[in-house]
Coordinates of C-alpha atoms in Angstrom, one line a residue:
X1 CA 48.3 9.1 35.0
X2 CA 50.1 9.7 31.9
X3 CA 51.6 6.5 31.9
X4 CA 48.0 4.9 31.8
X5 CA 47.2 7.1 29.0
X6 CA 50.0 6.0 27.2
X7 CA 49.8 2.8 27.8
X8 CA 45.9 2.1 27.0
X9 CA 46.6 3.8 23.2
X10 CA 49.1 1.6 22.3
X11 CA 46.5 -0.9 23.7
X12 CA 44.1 0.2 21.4
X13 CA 46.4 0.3 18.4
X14 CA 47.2 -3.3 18.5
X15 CA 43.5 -4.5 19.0
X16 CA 42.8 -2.2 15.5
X17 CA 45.9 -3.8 14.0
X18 CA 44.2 -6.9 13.9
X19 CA 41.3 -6.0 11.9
X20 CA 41.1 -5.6 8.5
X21 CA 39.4 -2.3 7.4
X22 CA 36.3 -2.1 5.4
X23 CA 38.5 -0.6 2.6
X24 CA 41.0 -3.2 2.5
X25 CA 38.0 -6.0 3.0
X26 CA 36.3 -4.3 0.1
X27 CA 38.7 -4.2 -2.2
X28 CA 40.1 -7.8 -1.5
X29 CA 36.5 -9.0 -2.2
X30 CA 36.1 -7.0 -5.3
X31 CA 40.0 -8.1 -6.3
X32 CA 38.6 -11.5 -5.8
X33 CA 35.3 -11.0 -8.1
X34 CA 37.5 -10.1 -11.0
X35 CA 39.8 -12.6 -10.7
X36 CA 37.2 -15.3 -10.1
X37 CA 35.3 -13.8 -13.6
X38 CA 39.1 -13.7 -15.1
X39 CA 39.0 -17.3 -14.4
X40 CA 36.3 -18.2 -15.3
X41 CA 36.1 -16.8 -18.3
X42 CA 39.8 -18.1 -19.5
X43 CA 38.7 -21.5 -18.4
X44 CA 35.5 -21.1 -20.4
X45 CA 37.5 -20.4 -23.6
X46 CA 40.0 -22.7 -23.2
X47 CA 37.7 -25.7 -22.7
X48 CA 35.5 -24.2 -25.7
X49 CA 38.3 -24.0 -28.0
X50 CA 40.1 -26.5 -27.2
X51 CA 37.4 -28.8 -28.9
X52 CA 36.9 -26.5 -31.5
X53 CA 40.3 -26.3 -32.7
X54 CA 40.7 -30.4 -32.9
X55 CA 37.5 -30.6 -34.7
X56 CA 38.3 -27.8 -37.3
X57 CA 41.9 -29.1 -37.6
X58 CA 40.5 -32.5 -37.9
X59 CA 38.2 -31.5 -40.5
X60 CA 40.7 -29.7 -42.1
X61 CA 43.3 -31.9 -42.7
X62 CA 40.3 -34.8 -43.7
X63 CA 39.2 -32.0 -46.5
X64 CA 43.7 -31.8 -47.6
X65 CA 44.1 -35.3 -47.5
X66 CA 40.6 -35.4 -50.2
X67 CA 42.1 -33.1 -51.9
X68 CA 45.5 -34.0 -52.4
X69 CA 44.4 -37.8 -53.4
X70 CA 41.8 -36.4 -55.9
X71 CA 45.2 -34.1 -57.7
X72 CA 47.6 -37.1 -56.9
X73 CA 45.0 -39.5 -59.4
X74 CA 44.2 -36.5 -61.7
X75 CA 48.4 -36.0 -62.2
X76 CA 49.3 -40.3 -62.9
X77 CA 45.9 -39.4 -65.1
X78 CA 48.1 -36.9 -66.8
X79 CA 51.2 -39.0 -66.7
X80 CA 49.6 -41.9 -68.4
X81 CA 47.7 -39.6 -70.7
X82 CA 51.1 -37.8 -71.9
X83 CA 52.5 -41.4 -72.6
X84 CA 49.5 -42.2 -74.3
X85 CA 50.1 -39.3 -77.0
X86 CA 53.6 -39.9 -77.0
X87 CA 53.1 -43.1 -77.6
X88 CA 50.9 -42.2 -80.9
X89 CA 53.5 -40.3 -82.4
X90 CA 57.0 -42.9 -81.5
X91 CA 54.8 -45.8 -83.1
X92 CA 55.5 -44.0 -86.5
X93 CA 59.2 -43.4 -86.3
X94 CA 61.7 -45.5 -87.6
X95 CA 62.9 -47.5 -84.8
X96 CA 66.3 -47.6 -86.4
X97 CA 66.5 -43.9 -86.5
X98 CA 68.1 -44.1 -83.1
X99 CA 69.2 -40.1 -83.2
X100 CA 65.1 -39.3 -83.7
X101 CA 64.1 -41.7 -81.0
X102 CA 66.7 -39.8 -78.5
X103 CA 65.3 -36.5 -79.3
X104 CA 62.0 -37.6 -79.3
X105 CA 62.5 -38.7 -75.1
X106 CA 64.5 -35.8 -74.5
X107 CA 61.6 -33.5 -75.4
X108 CA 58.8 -36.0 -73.5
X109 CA 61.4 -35.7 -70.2
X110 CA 61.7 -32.2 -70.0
X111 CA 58.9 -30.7 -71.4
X112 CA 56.3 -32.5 -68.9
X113 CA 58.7 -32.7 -66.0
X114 CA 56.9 -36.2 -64.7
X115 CA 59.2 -38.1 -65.3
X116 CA 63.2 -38.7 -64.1
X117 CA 63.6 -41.1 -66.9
X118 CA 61.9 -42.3 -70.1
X119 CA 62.4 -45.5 -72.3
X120 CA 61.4 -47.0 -75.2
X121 CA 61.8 -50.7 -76.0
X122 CA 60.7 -53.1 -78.4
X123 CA 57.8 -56.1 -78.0
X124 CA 60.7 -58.6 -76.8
X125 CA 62.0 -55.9 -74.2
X126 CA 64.7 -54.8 -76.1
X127 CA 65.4 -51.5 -75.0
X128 CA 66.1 -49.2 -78.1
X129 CA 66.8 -45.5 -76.3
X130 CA 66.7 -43.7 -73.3
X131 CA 66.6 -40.3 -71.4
X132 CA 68.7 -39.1 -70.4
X133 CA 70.9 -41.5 -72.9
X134 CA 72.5 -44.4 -71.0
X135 CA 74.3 -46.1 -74.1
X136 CA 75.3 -48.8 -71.6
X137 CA 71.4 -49.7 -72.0
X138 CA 71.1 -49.7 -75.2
X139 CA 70.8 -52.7 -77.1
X140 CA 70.0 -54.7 -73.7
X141 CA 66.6 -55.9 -72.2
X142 CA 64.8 -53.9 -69.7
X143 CA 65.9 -55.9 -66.5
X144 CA 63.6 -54.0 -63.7
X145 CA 60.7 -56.6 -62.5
X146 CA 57.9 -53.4 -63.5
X147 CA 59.6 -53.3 -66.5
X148 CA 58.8 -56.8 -67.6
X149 CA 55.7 -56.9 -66.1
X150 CA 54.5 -53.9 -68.0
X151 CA 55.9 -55.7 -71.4
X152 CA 53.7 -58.8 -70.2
X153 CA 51.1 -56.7 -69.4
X154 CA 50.6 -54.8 -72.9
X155 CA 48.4 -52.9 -71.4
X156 CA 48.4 -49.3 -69.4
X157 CA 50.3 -50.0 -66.2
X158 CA 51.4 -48.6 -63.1
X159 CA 54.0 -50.5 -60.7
X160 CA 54.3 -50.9 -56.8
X161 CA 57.6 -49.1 -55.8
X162 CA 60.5 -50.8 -55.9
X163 CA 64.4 -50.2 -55.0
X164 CA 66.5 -49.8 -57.6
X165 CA 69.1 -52.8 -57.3
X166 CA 72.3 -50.4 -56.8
X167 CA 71.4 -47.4 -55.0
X168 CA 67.8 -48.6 -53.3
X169 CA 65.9 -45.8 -53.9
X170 CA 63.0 -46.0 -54.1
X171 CA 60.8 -46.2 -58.0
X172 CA 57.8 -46.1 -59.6
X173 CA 57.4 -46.8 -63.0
X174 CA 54.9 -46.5 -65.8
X175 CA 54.0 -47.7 -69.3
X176 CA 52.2 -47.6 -72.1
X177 CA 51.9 -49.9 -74.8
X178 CA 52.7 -48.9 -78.7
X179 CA 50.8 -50.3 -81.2
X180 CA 50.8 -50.5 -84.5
X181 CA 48.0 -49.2 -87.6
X182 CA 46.6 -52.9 -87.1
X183 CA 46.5 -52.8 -83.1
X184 CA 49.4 -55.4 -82.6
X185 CA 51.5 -55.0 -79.4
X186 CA 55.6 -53.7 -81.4
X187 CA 56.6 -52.4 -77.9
X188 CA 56.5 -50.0 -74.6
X189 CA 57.1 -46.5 -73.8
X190 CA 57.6 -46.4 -69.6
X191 CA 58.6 -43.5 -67.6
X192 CA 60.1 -43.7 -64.0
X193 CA 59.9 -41.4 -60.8
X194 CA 63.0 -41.9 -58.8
X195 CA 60.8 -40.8 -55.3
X196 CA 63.7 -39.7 -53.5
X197 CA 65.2 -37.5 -56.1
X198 CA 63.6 -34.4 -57.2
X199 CA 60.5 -35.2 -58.9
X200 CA 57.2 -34.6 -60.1
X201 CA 55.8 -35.2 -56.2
X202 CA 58.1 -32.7 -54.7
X203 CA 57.3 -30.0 -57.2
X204 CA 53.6 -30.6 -57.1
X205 CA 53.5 -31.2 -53.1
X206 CA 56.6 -29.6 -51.7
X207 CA 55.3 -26.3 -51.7
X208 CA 52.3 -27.2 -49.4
X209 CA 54.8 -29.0 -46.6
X210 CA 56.9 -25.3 -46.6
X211 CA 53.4 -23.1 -46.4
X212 CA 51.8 -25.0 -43.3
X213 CA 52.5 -24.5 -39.9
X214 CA 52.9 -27.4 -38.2
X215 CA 51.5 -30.0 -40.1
X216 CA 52.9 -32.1 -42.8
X217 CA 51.6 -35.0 -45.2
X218 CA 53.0 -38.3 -46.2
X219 CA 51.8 -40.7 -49.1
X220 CA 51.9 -44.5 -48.4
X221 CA 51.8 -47.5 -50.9
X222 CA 49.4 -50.5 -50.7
X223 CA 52.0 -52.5 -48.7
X224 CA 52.5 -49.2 -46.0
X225 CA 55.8 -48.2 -47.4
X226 CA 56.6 -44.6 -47.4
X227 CA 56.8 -43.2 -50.8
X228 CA 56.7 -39.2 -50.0
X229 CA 57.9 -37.7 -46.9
X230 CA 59.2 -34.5 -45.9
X231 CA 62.4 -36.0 -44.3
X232 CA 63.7 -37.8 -48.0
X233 CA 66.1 -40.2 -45.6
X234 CA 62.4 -42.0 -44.6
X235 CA 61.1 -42.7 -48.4
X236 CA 61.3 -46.8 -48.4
X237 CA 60.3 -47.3 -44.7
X238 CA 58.4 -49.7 -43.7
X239 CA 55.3 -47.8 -41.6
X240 CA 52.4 -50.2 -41.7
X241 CA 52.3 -50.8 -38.2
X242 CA 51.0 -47.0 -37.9
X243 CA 47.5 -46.7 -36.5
X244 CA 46.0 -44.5 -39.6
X245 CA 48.4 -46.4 -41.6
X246 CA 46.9 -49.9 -41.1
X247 CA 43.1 -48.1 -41.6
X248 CA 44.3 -47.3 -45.3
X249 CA 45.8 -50.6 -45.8
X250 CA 41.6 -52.1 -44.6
X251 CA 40.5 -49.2 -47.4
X252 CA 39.0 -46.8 -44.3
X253 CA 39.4 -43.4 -45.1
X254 CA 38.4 -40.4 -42.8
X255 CA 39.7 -37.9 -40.1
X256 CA 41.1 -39.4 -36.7
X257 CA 43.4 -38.7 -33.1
X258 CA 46.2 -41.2 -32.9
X259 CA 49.3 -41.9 -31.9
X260 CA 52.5 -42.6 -34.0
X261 CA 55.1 -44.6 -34.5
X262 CA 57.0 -42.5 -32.3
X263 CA 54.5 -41.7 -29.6
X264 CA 53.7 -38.2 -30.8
X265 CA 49.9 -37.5 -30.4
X266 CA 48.5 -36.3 -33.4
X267 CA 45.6 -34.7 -35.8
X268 CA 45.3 -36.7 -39.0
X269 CA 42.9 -37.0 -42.2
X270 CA 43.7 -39.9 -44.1
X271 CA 42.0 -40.5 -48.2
X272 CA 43.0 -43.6 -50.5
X273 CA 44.4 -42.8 -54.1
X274 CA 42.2 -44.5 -56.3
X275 CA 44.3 -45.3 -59.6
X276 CA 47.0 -46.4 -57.6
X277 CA 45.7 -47.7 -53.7
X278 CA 48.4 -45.4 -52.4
X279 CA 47.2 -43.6 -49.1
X280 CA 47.5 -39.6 -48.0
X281 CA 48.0 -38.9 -44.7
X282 CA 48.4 -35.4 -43.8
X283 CA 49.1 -35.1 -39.9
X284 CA 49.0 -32.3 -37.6
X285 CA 51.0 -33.1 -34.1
X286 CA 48.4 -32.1 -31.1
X287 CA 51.0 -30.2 -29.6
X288 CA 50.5 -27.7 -32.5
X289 CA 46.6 -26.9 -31.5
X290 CA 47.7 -26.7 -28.0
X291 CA 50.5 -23.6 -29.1
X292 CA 47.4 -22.0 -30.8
X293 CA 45.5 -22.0 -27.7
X294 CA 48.0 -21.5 -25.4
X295 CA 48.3 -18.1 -27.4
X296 CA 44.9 -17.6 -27.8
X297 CA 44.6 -17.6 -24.1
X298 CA 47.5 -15.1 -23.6
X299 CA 45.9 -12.7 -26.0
X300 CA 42.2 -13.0 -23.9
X301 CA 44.3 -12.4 -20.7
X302 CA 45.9 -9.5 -22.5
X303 CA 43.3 -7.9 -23.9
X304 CA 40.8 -8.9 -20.7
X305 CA 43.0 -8.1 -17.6
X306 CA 43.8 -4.5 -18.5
X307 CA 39.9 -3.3 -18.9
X308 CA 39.5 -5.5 -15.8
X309 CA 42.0 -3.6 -13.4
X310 CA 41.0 -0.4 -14.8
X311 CA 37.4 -1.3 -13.6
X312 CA 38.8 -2.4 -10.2
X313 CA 40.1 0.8 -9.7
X314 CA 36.8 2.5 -10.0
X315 CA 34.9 0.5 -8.0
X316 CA 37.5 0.8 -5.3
X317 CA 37.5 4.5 -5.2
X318 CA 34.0 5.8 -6.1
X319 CA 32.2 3.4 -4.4
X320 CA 32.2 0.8 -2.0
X321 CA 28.9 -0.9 -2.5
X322 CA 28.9 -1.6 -5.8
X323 CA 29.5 -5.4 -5.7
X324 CA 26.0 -5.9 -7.4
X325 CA 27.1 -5.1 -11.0
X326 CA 29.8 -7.6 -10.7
X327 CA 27.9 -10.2 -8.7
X328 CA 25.9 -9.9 -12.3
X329 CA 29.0 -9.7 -14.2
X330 CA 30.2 -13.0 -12.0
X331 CA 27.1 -14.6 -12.7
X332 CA 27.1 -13.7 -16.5
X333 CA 30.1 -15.0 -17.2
X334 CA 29.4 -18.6 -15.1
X335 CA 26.7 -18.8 -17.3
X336 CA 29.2 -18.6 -20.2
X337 CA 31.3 -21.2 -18.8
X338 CA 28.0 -23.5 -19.5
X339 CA 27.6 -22.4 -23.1
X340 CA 24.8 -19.8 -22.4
X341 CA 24.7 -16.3 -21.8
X342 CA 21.0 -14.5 -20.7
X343 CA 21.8 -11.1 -20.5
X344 CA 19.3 -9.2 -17.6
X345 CA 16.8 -6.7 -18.0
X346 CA 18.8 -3.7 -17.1
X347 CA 17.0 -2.1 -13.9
X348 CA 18.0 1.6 -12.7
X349 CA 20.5 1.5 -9.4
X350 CA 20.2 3.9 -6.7
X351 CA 23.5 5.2 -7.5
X352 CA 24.7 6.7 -10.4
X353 CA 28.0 5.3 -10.3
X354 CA 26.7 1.5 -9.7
X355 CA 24.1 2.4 -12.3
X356 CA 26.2 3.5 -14.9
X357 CA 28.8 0.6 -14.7
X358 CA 26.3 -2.1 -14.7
X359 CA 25.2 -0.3 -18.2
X360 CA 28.2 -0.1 -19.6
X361 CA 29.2 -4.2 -18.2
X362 CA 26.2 -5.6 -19.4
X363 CA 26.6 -3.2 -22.9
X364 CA 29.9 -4.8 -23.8
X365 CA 28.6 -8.5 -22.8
X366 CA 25.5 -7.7 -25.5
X367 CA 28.6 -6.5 -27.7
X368 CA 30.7 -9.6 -27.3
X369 CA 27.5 -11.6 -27.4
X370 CA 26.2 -10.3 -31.1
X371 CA 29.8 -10.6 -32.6
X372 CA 30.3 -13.9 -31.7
X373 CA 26.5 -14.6 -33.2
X374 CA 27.9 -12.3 -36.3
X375 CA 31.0 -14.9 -36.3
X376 CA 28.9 -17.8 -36.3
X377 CA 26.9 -16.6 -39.0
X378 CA 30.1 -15.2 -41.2
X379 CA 31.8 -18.8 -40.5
X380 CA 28.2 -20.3 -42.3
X381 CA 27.1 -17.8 -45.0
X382 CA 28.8 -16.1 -48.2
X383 CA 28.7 -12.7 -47.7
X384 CA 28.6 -11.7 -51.6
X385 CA 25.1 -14.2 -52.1
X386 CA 24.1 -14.4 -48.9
X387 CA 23.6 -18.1 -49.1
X388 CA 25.0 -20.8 -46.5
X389 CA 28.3 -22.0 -47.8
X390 CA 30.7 -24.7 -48.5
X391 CA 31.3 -25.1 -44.9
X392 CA 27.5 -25.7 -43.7
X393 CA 27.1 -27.5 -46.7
X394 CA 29.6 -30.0 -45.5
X395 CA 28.2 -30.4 -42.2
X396 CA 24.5 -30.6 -43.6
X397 CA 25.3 -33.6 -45.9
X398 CA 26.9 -35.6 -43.1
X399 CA 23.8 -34.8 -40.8
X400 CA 21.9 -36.1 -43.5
X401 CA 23.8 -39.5 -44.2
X402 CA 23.9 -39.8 -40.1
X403 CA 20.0 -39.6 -40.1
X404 CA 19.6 -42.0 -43.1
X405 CA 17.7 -38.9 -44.9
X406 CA 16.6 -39.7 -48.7
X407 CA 17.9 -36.7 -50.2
X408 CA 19.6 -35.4 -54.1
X409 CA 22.5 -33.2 -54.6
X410 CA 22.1 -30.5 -57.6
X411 CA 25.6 -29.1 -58.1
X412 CA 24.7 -26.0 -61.0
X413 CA 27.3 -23.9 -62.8
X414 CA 27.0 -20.7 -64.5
X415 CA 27.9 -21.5 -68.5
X416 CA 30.3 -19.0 -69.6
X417 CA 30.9 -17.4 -66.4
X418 CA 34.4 -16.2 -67.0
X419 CA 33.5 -14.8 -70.4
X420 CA 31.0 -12.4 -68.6
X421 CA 33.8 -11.3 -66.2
X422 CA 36.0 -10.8 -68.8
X423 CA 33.4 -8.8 -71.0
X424 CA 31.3 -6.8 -68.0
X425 CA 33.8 -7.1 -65.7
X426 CA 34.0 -8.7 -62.2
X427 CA 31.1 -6.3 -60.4
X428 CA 29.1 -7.0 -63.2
X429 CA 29.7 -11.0 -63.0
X430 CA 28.9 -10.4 -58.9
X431 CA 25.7 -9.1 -59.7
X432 CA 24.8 -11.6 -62.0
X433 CA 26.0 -14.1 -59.0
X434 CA 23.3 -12.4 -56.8
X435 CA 20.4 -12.3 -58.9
X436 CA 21.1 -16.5 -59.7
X437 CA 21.4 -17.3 -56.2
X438 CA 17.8 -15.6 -55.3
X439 CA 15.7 -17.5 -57.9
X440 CA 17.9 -20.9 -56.6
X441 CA 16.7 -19.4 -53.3
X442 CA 13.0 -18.4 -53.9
X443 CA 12.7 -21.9 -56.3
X444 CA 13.3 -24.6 -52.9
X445 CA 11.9 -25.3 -49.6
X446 CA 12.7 -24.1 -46.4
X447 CA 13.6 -27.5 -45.5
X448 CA 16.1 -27.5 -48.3
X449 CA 19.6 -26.7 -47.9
X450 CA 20.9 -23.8 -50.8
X451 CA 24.6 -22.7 -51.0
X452 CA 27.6 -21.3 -52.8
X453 CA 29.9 -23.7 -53.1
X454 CA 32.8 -21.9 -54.5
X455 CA 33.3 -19.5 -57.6
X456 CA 30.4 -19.7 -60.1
X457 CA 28.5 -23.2 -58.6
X458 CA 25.9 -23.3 -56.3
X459 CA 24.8 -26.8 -54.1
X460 CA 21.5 -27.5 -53.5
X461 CA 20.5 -30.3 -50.9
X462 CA 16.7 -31.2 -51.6
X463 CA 15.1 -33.4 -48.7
X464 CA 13.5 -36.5 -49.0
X465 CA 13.6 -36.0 -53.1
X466 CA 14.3 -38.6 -55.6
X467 CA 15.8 -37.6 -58.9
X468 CA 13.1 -37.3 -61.0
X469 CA 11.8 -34.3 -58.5
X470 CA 14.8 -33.2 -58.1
X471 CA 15.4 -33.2 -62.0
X472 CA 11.8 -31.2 -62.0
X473 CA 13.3 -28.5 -59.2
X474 CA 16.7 -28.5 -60.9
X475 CA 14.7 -27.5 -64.7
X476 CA 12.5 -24.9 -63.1
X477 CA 15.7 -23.3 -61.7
X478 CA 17.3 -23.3 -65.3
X479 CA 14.5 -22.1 -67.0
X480 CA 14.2 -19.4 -64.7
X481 CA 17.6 -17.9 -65.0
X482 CA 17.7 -18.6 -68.6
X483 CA 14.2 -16.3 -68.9
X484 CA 15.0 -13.6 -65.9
X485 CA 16.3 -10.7 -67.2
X486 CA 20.0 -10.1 -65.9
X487 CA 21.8 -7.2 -64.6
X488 CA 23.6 -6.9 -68.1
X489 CA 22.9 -7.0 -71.4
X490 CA 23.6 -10.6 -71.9
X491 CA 21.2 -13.8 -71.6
X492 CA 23.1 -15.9 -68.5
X493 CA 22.2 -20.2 -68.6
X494 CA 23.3 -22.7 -65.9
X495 CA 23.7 -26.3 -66.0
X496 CA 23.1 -29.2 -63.5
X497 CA 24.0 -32.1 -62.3
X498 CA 22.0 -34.7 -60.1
X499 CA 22.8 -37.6 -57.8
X500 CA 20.4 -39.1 -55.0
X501 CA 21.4 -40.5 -51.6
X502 CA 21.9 -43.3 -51.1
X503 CA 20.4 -44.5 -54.8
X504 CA 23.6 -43.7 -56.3
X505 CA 26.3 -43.3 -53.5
X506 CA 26.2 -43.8 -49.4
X507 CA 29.2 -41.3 -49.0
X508 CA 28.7 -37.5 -49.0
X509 CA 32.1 -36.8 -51.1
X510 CA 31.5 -39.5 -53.5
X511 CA 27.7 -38.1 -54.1
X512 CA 29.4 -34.6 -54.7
X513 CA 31.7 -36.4 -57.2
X514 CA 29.2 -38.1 -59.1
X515 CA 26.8 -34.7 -59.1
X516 CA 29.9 -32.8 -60.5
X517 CA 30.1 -35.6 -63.1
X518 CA 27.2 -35.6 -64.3
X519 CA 27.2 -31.2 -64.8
X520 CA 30.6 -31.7 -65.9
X521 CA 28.6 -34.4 -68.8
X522 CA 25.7 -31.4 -69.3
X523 CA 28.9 -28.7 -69.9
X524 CA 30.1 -31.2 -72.6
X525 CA 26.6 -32.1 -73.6
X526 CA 26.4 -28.4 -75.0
X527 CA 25.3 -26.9 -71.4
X528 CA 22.5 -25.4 -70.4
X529 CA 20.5 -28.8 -69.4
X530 CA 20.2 -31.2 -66.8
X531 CA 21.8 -34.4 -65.8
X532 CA 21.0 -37.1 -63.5
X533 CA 24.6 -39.4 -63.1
X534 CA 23.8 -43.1 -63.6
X535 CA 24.0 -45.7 -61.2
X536 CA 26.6 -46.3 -59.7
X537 CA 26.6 -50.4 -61.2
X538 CA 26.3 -49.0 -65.0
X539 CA 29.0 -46.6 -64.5
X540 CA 31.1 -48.8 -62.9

């Protein structure tokens, strides 16, 4: 009899070893809710950012390459201009006075730093000094093919780069002409940048190479030769057959995902250089976004997967019916995967417990929900004005151009603005900021676009205006802040400046240039005033 006992409990405890407790169930189905949301959720992000981050870094490195082009042509502007005035003073030296003439290079050379060498020669080509001094030169003719070409020329010039016949380095060289009181051609002052040495590219650029992270530029000439490069060894190679390259070399500029030469998938913004046709390219390896979101997601599962365990735990031992709140939670967060999140109308549970954590769930989804809203706006608006900023006003004016919209661009600029920093100080001069952008506010439409573009200037997008309305908007606006009554003791005036789509340009950053022109023409006009920037046939 006792062996039947025995026997019939160890029967039993084998049939319970095969089923899996309501505890154990429980909990596995609740472990498997949060990592399912987990999931979810890093999926969610990681799909979501992914295109995010290409876009922005596309966009960014678009906006560089615009940028750097634009200072590239403003410093061979320089370059030429410095020659210019140099060449206003060598025309009356004695040409004989061969000591003066030295001294007068030296001091061009090193007090601009543009150039790696300077010469002066007469009408024929006859070279007559140097710096640094080469006497071996002296007395010769030039014998570079620029060089010639720029004497033939007699005229402003700027050469391809070529290799220097010894070492094959890469140079660029550029002239001016020196004439005399009558305006006759007596000879040329030329300059040279020797691209693989140090030079005026390396101090102007190099520093922008060593801050970013990742990403790197490189300048091309018209024939898709290298001429800047962050590996030096490269200047002088041949890269036209490059994707983006070969765009530049058609004139295309813009922001695009390629391949290059040596199969690396990559992020690049590409501009042309007007004065010279040279092309930047900055580039930004794919691989680099991915390491950003690769750590993004590591910080989501780190600062995610914590509060989520800690929650498991709970729910496991308070409570085993609580898989409603995170059925919700489940279904929130699938929702999220889609773009959308519609948070519930929180209704009371029967227990405290369930009722209390689907509160507190659905509290820090609203939470996560309204600063993600507040990032959005932050990412749109300037906090000091208010006002949408550069960044909106970017997108809005390709929208625009996309939908064929008639519109004008008003760039304005506060005259004088650092002198009231300087006298009221900068919380004064915010103020005054403030009060300008609310009568540019109150003075346009609410289909009109109004923002601070940077600094002291405010953008205005005015749809389906032509310029003589948008001249009328632009002096209402300038009257008004020249009659409003500041918040210092000083009478503030703006000036404007006006170009229409697609009247005077069909691309959004040349329509920006030529509005900036034309305020830039009402600053020197003796501010205060408006100007609309001429057609685009009569300027040119």
């Amino acid at each position: 009899m006792i062996l039947q006992n025995t026997i019939s409990r160890l029967r039993s405890k084998v049939r319970n070893s095969k089923k899996i407790s309501f505890t154990v169930l429980l909990g596995g189905l609740v472990t498997l809710s949060v990592v399912m949301t987990l999931t979810i959720m890093v999926i969610s992000s990681y799909t979501s950012q992914k295109e995010s981050l290409i876009n922005s870094t596309l966009t960014q490195n678009n906006s560089k390459s615009i940028e750097m082009s634009l200072a590239l042509d403003s410093l061979f502007f320089s370059m030429q201009e410095a020659l210019k005035y140099v060449a206003t003073q060598v025309e009356t030296l004695d040409y004989s006075d061969t000591e003066r003439l030295n001294s007068t290079l030296d001091l061009v050379r090193n007090s601009s730093n543009f150039f790696n060498s300077v010469a002066l020669a007469d009408e024929t080509g006859l070279v007559l000094s140097t710096s640094p001094y080469y006497p071996l030169a002296i007395g010769r003719h030039v014998s570079s093919e620029a060089a010639k070409a720029a004497i033939k020329s007699q005229a402003p010039y700027i050469s391809e780069a070529y290799p220097a016949p010894k070492t094959n380095e890469r140079i660029v060289f550029i002239g001016e002409p020196l004439l005399d009181s009558k305006g006759s051609f007596i000879g040329m002052i030329g300059g040279t940048i020797h691209l693989q040495e140090s030079n005026i590219l390396n101090l102007s650029f190099g520093s922008q190479i060593k801050n970013s992270v990742g990403s790197y530029f490189f300048i091309v000439d018209q024939n898709g030769t290298l001429l800047f490069h962050p590996s030096t060894e490269r200047i002088g190679e041949d890269v036209s057959k490059d994707e983006v390259v070969q765009k530049l070399l058609t004139n295309s500029v813009g922001k695009d995902r390629f391949k290059n030469l040596a199969g690396v998938d990559s992020l690049a913004g590409y501009h042309n250089v007007p004065s010279t046709d040279w092309g930047v390219v900055v580039v930004t390896p794919t691989q680099v976004v991915y390491d950003q979101l690769n750590h993004h997601i590591w910080m989501l599962l780190l600062y995610t997967s914590i509060p989520f365990i800690i929650l498991t735990l709970i729910v496991l031992r308070i409570a085993r019916k609580l898989a409603n709140p995170f059925v919700i939670l489940a279904e929130m967060v699938n929702q999220m995967d889609q773009g959308k999140v519609e948070l519930p109308v929180v209704q009371s549970h029967w227990n405290r417990e369930a009722d209390m954590i689907t509160r507190t769930v659905l509290g820090v989804m609203k939470n996560f929900r309204n600063k993600t809203d507040q990032l959005v706006y932050d990412s749109r608006t300037d906090l000091l004005t208010g006002m949408k900023n550069r960044r909106f006003f970017e997108e809005a004016i390709q929208e625009w151009i996309q939908e064929e919209i008639i519109f004008c661009i008003v760039v304005f600029d506060i005259d004088r603005f650092k002198s009231i920093n300087d006298s009221f100080g900068h919380q004064a001069g915010d103020e005054v900021l403030k009060e300008v952008s609310k009568i540019i506010q109150s003075s346009v439409r609410d289909e009109d676009i109004s923002s601070r573009f940077g600094g002291e200037e405010f953008v205005v997008l005015l749809k389906q205006y032509e310029s003589n309305f948008a001249f009328d908007v632009a002096e209402k606006i300038r009257r008004l802040v020249e009659e409003s009554v500041m918040p210092i003791n000083h009478s503030v005036t703006i000036s404007a400046g006006i170009a229409e789509y697609p009247l005077h340009s069909e691309s959004g950053e040349e329509l920006f240039h030529l509005a900036d022109s034309a305020l830039y023409q009402a600053k020197e006009e003796g501010r205060n005033r408006t100007i609309i920037i001429q057609k685009m046939d009569s300027i040119n």
